[in-house]
PDB file of C-alpha atoms in Angstrom:
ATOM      1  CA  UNK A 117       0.000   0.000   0.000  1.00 51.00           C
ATOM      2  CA  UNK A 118       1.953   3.357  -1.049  1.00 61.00           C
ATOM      3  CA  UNK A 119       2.029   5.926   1.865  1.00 56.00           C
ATOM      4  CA  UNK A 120      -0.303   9.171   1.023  1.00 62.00           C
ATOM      5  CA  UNK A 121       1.189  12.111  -0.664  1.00 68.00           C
ATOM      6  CA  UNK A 122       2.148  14.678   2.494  1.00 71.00           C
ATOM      7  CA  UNK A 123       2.644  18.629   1.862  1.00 73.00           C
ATOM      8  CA  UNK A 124       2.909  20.692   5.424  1.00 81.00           C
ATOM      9  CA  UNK A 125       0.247  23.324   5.918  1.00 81.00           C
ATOM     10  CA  UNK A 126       2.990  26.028   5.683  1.00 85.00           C
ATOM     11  CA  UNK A 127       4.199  25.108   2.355  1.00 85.00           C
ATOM     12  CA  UNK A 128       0.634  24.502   0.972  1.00 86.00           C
ATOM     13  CA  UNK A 129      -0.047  28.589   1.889  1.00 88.00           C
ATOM     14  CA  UNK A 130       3.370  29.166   0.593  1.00 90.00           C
ATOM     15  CA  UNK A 131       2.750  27.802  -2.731  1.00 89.00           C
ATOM     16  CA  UNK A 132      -0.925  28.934  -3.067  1.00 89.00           C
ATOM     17  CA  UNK A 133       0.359  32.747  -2.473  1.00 91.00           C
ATOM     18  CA  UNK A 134       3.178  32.327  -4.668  1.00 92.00           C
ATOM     19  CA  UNK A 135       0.763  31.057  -7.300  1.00 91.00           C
ATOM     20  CA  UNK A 136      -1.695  33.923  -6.716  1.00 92.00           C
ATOM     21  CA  UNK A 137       1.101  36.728  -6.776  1.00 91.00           C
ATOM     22  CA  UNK A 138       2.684  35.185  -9.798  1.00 91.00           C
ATOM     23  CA  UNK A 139      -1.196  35.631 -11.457  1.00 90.00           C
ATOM     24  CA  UNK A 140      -1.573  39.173 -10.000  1.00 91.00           C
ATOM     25  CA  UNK A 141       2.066  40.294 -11.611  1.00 89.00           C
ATOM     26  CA  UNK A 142       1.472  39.308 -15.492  1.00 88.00           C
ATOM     27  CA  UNK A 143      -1.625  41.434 -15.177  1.00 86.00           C
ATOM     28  CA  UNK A 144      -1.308  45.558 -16.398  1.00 89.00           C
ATOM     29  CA  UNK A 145      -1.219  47.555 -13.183  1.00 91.00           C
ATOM     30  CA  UNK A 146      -3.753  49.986 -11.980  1.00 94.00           C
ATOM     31  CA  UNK A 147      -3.206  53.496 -10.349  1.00 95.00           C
ATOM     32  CA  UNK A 148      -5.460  55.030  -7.613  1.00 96.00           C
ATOM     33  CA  UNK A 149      -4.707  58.442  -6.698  1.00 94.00           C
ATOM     34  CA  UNK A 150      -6.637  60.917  -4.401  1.00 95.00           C
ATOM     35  CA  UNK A 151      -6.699  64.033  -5.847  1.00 94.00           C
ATOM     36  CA  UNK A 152      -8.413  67.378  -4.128  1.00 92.00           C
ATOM     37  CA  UNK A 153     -11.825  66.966  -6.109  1.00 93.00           C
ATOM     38  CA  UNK A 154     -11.926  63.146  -5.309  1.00 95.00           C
ATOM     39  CA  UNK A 155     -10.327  59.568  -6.390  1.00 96.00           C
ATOM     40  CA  UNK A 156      -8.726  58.926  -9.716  1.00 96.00           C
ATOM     41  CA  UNK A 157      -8.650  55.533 -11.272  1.00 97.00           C
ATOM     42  CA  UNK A 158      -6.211  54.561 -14.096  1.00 95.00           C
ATOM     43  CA  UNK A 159      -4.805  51.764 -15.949  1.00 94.00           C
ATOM     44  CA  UNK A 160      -3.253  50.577 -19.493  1.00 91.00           C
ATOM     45  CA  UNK A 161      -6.240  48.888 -20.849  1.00 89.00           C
ATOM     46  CA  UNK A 162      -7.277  48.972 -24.978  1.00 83.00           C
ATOM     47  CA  UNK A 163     -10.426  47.384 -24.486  1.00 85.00           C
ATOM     48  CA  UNK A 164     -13.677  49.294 -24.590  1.00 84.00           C
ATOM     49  CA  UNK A 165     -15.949  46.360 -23.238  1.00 88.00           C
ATOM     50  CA  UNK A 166     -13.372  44.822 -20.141  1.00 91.00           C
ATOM     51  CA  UNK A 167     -13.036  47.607 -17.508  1.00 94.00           C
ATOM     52  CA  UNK A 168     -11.013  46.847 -14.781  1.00 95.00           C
ATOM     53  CA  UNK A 169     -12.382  50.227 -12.987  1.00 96.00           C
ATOM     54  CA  UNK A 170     -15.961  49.848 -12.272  1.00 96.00           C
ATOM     55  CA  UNK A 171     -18.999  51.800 -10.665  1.00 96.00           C
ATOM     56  CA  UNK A 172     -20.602  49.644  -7.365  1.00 96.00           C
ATOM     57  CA  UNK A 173     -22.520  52.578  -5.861  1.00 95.00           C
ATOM     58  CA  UNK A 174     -23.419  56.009  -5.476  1.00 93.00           C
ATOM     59  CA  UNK A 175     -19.894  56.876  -4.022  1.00 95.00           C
ATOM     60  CA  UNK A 176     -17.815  53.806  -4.705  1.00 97.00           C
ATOM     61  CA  UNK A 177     -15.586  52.172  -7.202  1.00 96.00           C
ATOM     62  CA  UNK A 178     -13.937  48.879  -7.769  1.00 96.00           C
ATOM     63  CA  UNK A 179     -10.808  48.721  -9.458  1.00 96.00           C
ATOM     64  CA  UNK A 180      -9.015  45.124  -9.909  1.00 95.00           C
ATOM     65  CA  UNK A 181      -5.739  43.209 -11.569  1.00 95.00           C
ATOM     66  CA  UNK A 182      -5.819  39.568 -12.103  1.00 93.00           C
ATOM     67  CA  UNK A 183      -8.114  36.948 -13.905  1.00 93.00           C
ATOM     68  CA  UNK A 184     -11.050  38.995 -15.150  1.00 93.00           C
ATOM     69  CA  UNK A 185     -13.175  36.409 -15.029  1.00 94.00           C
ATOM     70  CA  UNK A 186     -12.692  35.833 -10.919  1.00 94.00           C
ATOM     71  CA  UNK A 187     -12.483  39.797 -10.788  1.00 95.00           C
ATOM     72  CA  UNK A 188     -15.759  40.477 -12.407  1.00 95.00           C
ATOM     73  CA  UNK A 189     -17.637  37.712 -10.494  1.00 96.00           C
ATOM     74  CA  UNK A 190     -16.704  39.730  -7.372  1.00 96.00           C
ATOM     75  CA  UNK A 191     -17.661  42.793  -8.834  1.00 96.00           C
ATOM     76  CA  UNK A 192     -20.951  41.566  -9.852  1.00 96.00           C
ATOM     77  CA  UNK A 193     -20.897  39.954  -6.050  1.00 96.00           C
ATOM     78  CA  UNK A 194     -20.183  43.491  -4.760  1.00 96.00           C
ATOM     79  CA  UNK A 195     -22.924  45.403  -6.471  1.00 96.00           C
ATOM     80  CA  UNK A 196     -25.348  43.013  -5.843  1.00 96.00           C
ATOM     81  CA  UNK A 197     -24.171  43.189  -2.065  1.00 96.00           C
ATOM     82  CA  UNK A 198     -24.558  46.951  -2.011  1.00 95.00           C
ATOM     83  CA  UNK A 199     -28.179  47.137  -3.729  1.00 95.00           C
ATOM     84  CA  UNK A 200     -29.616  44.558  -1.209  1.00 95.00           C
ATOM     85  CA  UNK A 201     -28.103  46.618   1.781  1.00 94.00           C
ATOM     86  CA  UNK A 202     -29.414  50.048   0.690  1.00 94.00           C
ATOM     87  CA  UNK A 203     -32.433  48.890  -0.822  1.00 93.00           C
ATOM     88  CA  UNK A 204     -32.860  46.878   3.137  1.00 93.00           C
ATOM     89  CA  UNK A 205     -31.780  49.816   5.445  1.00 92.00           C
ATOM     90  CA  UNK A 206     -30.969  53.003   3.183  1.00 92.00           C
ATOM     91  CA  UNK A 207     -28.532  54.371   0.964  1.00 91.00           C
ATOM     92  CA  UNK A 208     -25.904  55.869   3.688  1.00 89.00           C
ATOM     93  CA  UNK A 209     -25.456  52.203   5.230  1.00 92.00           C
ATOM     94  CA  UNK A 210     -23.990  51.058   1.873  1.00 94.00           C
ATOM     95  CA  UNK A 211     -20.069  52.098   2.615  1.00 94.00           C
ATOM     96  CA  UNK A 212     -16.720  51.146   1.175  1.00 95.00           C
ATOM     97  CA  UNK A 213     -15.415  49.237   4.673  1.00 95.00           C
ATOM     98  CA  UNK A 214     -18.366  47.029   4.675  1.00 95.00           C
ATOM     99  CA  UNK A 215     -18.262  45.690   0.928  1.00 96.00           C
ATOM    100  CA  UNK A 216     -14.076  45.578   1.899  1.00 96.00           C
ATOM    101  CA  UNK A 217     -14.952  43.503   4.823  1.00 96.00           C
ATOM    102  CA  UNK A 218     -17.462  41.361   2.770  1.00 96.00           C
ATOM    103  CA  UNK A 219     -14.784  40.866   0.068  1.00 96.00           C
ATOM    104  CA  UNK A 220     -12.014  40.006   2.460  1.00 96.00           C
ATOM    105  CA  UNK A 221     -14.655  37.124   3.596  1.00 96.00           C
ATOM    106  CA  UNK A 222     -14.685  35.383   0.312  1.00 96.00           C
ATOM    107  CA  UNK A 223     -11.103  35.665  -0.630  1.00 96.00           C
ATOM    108  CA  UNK A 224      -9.756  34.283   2.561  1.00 95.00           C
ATOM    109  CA  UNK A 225     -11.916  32.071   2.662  1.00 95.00           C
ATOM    110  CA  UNK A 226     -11.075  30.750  -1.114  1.00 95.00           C
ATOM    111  CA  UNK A 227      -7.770  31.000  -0.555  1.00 94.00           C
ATOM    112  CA  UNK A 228      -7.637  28.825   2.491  1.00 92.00           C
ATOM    113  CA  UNK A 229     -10.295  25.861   1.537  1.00 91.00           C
ATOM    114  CA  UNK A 230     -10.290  25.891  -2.154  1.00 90.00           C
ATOM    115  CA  UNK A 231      -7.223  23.739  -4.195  1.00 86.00           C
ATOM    116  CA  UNK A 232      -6.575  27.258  -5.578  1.00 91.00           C
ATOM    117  CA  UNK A 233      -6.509  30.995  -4.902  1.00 93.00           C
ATOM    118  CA  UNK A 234      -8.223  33.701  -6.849  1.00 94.00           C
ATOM    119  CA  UNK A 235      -5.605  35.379  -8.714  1.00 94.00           C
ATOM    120  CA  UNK A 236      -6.582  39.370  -8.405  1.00 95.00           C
ATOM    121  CA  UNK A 237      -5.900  41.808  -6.263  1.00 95.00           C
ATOM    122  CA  UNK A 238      -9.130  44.362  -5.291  1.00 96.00           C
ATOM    123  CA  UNK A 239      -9.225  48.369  -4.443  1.00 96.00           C
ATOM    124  CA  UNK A 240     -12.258  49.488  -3.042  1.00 97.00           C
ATOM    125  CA  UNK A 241     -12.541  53.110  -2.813  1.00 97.00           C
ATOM    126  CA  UNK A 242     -15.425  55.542  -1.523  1.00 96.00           C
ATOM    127  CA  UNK A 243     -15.005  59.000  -1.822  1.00 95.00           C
ATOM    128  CA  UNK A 244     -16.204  61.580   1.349  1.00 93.00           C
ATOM    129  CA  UNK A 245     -17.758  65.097   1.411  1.00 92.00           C
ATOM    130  CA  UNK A 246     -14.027  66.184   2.255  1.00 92.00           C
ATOM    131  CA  UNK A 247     -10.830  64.405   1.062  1.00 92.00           C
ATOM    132  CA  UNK A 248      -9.857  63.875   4.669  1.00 93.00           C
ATOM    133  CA  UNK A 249     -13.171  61.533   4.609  1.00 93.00           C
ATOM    134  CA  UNK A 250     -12.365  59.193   1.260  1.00 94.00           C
ATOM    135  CA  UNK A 251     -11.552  55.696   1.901  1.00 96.00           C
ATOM    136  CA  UNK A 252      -9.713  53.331  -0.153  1.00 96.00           C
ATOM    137  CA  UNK A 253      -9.407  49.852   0.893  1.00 97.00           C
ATOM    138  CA  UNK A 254      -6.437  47.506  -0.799  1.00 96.00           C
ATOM    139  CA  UNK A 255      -7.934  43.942  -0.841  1.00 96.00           C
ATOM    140  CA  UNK A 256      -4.911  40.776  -1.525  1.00 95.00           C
ATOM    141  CA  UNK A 257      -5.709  37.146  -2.314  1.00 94.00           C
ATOM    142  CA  UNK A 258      -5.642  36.168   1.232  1.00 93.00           C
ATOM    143  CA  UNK A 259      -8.093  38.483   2.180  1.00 94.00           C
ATOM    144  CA  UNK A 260      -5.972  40.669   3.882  1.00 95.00           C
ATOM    145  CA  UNK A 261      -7.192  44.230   4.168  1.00 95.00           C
ATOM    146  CA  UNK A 262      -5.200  47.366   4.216  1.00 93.00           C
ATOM    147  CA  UNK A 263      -6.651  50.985   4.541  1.00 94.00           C
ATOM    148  CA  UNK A 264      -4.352  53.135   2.399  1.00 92.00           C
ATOM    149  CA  UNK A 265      -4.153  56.696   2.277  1.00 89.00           C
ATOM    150  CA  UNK A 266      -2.889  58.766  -0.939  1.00 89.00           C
ATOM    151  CA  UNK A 267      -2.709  56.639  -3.609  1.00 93.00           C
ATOM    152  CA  UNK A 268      -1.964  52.685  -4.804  1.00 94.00           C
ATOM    153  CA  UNK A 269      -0.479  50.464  -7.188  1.00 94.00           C
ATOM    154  CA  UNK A 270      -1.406  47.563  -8.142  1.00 92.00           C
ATOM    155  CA  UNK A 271      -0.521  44.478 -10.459  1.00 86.00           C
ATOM    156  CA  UNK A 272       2.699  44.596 -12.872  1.00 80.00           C
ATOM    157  CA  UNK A 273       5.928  46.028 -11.279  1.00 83.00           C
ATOM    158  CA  UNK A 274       3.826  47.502  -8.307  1.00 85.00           C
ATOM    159  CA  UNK A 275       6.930  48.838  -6.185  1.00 84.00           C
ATOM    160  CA  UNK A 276       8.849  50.130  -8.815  1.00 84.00           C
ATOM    161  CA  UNK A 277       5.680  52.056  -9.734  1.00 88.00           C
ATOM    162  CA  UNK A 278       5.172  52.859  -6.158  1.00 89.00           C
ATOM    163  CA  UNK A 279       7.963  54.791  -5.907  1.00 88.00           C
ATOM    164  CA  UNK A 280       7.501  56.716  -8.783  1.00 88.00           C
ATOM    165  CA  UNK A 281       4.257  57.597  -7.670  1.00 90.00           C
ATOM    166  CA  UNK A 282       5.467  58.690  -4.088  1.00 90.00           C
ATOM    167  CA  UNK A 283       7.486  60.528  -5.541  1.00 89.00           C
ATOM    168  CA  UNK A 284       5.111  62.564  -7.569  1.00 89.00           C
ATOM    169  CA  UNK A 285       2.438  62.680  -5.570  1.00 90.00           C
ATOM    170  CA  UNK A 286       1.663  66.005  -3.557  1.00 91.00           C
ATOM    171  CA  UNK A 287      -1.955  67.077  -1.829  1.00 90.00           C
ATOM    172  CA  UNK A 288      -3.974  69.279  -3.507  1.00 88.00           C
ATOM    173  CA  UNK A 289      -3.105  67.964  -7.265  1.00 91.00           C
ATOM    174  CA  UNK A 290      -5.986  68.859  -9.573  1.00 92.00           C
ATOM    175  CA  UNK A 291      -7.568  66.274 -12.333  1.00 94.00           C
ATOM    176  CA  UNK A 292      -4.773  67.038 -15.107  1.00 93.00           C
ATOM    177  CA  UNK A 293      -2.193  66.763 -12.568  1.00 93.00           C
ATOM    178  CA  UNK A 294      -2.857  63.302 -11.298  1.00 94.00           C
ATOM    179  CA  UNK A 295      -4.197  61.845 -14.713  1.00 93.00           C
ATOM    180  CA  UNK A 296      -0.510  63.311 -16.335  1.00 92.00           C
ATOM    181  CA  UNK A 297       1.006  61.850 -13.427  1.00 93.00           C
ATOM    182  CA  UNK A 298      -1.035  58.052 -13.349  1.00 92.00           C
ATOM    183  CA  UNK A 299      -0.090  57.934 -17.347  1.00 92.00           C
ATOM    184  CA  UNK A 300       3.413  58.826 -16.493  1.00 90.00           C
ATOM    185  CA  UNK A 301       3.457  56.016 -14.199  1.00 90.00           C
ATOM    186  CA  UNK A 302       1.685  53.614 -16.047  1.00 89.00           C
ATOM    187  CA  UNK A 303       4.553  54.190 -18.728  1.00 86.00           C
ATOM    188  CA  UNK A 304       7.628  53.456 -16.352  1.00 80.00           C
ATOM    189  CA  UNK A 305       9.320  50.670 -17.871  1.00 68.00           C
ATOM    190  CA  UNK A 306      11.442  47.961 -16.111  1.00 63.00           C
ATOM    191  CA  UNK A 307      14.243  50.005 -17.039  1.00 61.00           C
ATOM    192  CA  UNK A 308      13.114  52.860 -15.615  1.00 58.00           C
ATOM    193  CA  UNK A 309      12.835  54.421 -19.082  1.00 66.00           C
ATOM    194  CA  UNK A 310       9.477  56.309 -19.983  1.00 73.00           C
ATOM    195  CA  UNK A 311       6.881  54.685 -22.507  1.00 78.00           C
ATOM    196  CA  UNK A 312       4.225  57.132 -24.558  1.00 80.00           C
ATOM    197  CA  UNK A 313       0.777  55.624 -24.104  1.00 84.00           C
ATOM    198  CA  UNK A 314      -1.738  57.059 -26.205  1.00 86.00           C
ATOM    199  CA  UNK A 315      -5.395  58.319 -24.543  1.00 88.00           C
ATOM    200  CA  UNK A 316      -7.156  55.221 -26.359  1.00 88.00           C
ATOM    201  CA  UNK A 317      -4.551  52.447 -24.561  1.00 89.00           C
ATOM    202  CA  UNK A 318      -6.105  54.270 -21.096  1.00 92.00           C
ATOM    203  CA  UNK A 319      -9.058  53.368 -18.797  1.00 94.00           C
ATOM    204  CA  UNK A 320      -9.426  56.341 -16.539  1.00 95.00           C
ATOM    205  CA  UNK A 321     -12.509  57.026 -14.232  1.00 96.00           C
ATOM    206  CA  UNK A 322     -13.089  59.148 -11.025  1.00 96.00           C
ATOM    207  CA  UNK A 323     -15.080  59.816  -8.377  1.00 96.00           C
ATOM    208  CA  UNK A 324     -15.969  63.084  -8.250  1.00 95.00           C
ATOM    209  CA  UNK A 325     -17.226  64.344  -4.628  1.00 94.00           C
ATOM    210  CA  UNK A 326     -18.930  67.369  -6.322  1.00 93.00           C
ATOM    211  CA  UNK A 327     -21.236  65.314  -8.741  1.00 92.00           C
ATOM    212  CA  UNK A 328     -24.991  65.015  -6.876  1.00 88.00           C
ATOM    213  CA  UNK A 329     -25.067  61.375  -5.575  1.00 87.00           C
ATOM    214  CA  UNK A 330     -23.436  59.049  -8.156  1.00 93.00           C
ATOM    215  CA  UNK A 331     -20.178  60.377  -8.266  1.00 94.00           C
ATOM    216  CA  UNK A 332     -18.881  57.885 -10.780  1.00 96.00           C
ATOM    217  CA  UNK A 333     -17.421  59.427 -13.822  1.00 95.00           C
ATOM    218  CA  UNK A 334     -15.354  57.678 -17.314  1.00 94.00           C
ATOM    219  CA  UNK A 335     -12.961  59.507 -18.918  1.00 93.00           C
ATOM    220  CA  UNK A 336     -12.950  58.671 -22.505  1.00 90.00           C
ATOM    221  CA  UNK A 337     -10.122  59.422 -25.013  1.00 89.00           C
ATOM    222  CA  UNK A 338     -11.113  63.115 -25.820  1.00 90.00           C
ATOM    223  CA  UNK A 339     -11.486  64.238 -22.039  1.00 91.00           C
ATOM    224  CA  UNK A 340      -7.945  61.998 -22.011  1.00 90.00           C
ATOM    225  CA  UNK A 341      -6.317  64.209 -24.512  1.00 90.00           C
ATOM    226  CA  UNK A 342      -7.256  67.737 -23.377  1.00 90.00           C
ATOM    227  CA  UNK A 343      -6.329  66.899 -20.089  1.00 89.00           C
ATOM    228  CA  UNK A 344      -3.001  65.658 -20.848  1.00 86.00           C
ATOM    229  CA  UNK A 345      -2.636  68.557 -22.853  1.00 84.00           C
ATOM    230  CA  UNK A 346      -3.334  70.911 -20.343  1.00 68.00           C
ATOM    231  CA  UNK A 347      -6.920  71.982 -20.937  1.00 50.00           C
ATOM    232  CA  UNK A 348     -10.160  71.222 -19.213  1.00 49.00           C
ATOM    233  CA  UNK A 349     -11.852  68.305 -20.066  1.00 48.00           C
ATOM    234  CA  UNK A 350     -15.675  68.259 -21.956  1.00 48.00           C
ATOM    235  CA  UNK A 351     -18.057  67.438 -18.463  1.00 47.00           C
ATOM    236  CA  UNK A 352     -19.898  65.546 -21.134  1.00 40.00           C
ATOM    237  CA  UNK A 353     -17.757  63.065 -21.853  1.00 41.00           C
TER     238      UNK A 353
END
């Protein structure tokens, strides 16, 4: 009779994170700044019809590298979530930290009972009536939770990016300053060497804390342009 196969717990979680962060790298990163009329989203990403930055409620977005496929489940997961909660109490109750705390749930409890991890890593963000009041949750594979404060990287060459970003990042920046910064980032090479993306390669949203309840807002390629060129973007758009 052969002898069962025998893996310690510790290498078992080893291997399942080093799986998951392995996933997470190959994916493009994504940029979340706070900026002094709200949260900006960005990311290298040429499809129209796969967003990786997503509405979930009045005043929060979802951004995500990874699998899309286990991403958008979650998103889906999330909105449906938030539209049962504030359809059952009210609106207010629906808040970034709870839908963070909900998510953290399933992915630790994938990752610890399921023969494999989800491969993404999750940013929640809700933006406040003042910019000391925005949230922005980073969510990891294990369900580990981290309340961050500024901005984020995710995916890709994350702490080479970080730095860049730290380093560019002051309070106060206005929409063209942190979208010219985020695209600046996004086009750090390995190297270190800058890479031109053009406005239709980008998937920027934001929420705005002056729009009237859904502060949601996509930035297409136009409002891309002018901003990156300096003037103010079409509200339309």
């Amino acid at each position: 009779m052969s002898m069962p196969f025998y893996v310690s717990p510790e290498q078992l979680m080893k291997d399942r994170a080093d799986y998951a962060r392995k996933g997470i790298a190959r994916g493009r990163s994504v940029v979340v700044l706070a900026y002094a009329d709200g949260i900006a989203f960005a990311t290298e990403n040429p499809s129209r019809a796969l967003h990786k930055i997503s509405e979930i409620y009045d005043r929060i977005a979802f951004a995500a590298v990874g699998k899309y496929n286990e991403f958008e489940n979650l998103r889906v997961a999330g909105v449906r979530y938030a539209d049962l909660r504030g359809y059952s109490y009210d609106r207010s109750d629906v808040n970034a930290r709870g839908l963070a705390n909900a998510y953290a749930q399933t992915l630790g409890t994938v990752f610890t009972t399921e023969s494999k991890p989800l491969e993404v890593e999750l940013v929640v963000a809700e933006v406040g009536a003042t910019p000391e009041a925005d949230q922005i949750y980073r969510l990891s594979y294990d369900g580990s939770v981290a309340d961050e404060r500024d901005h984020v990287v995710m995916g890709g060459q994350a702490e080479v990016l970080a730095d860049r970003l730290s380093a560019g990042w002051q309070p106060g920046l206005d929409l063209a300053g942190v979208v010219r910064l985020a695209v600046d980032v996004l086009g750090t090479q390995a190297e270190g060497d800058p890479r031109p993306l053009d406005p239709g390669q980008l998937e920027v949203a934001v929420l705005d804390r002056h729009r009237p309840r859904r502060a949601f807002r996509r930035l297409g390629a136009p409002a891309l342009a002018e901003l990156l060129e300096g003037s103010p973007p079409d509200e339309r758009v």
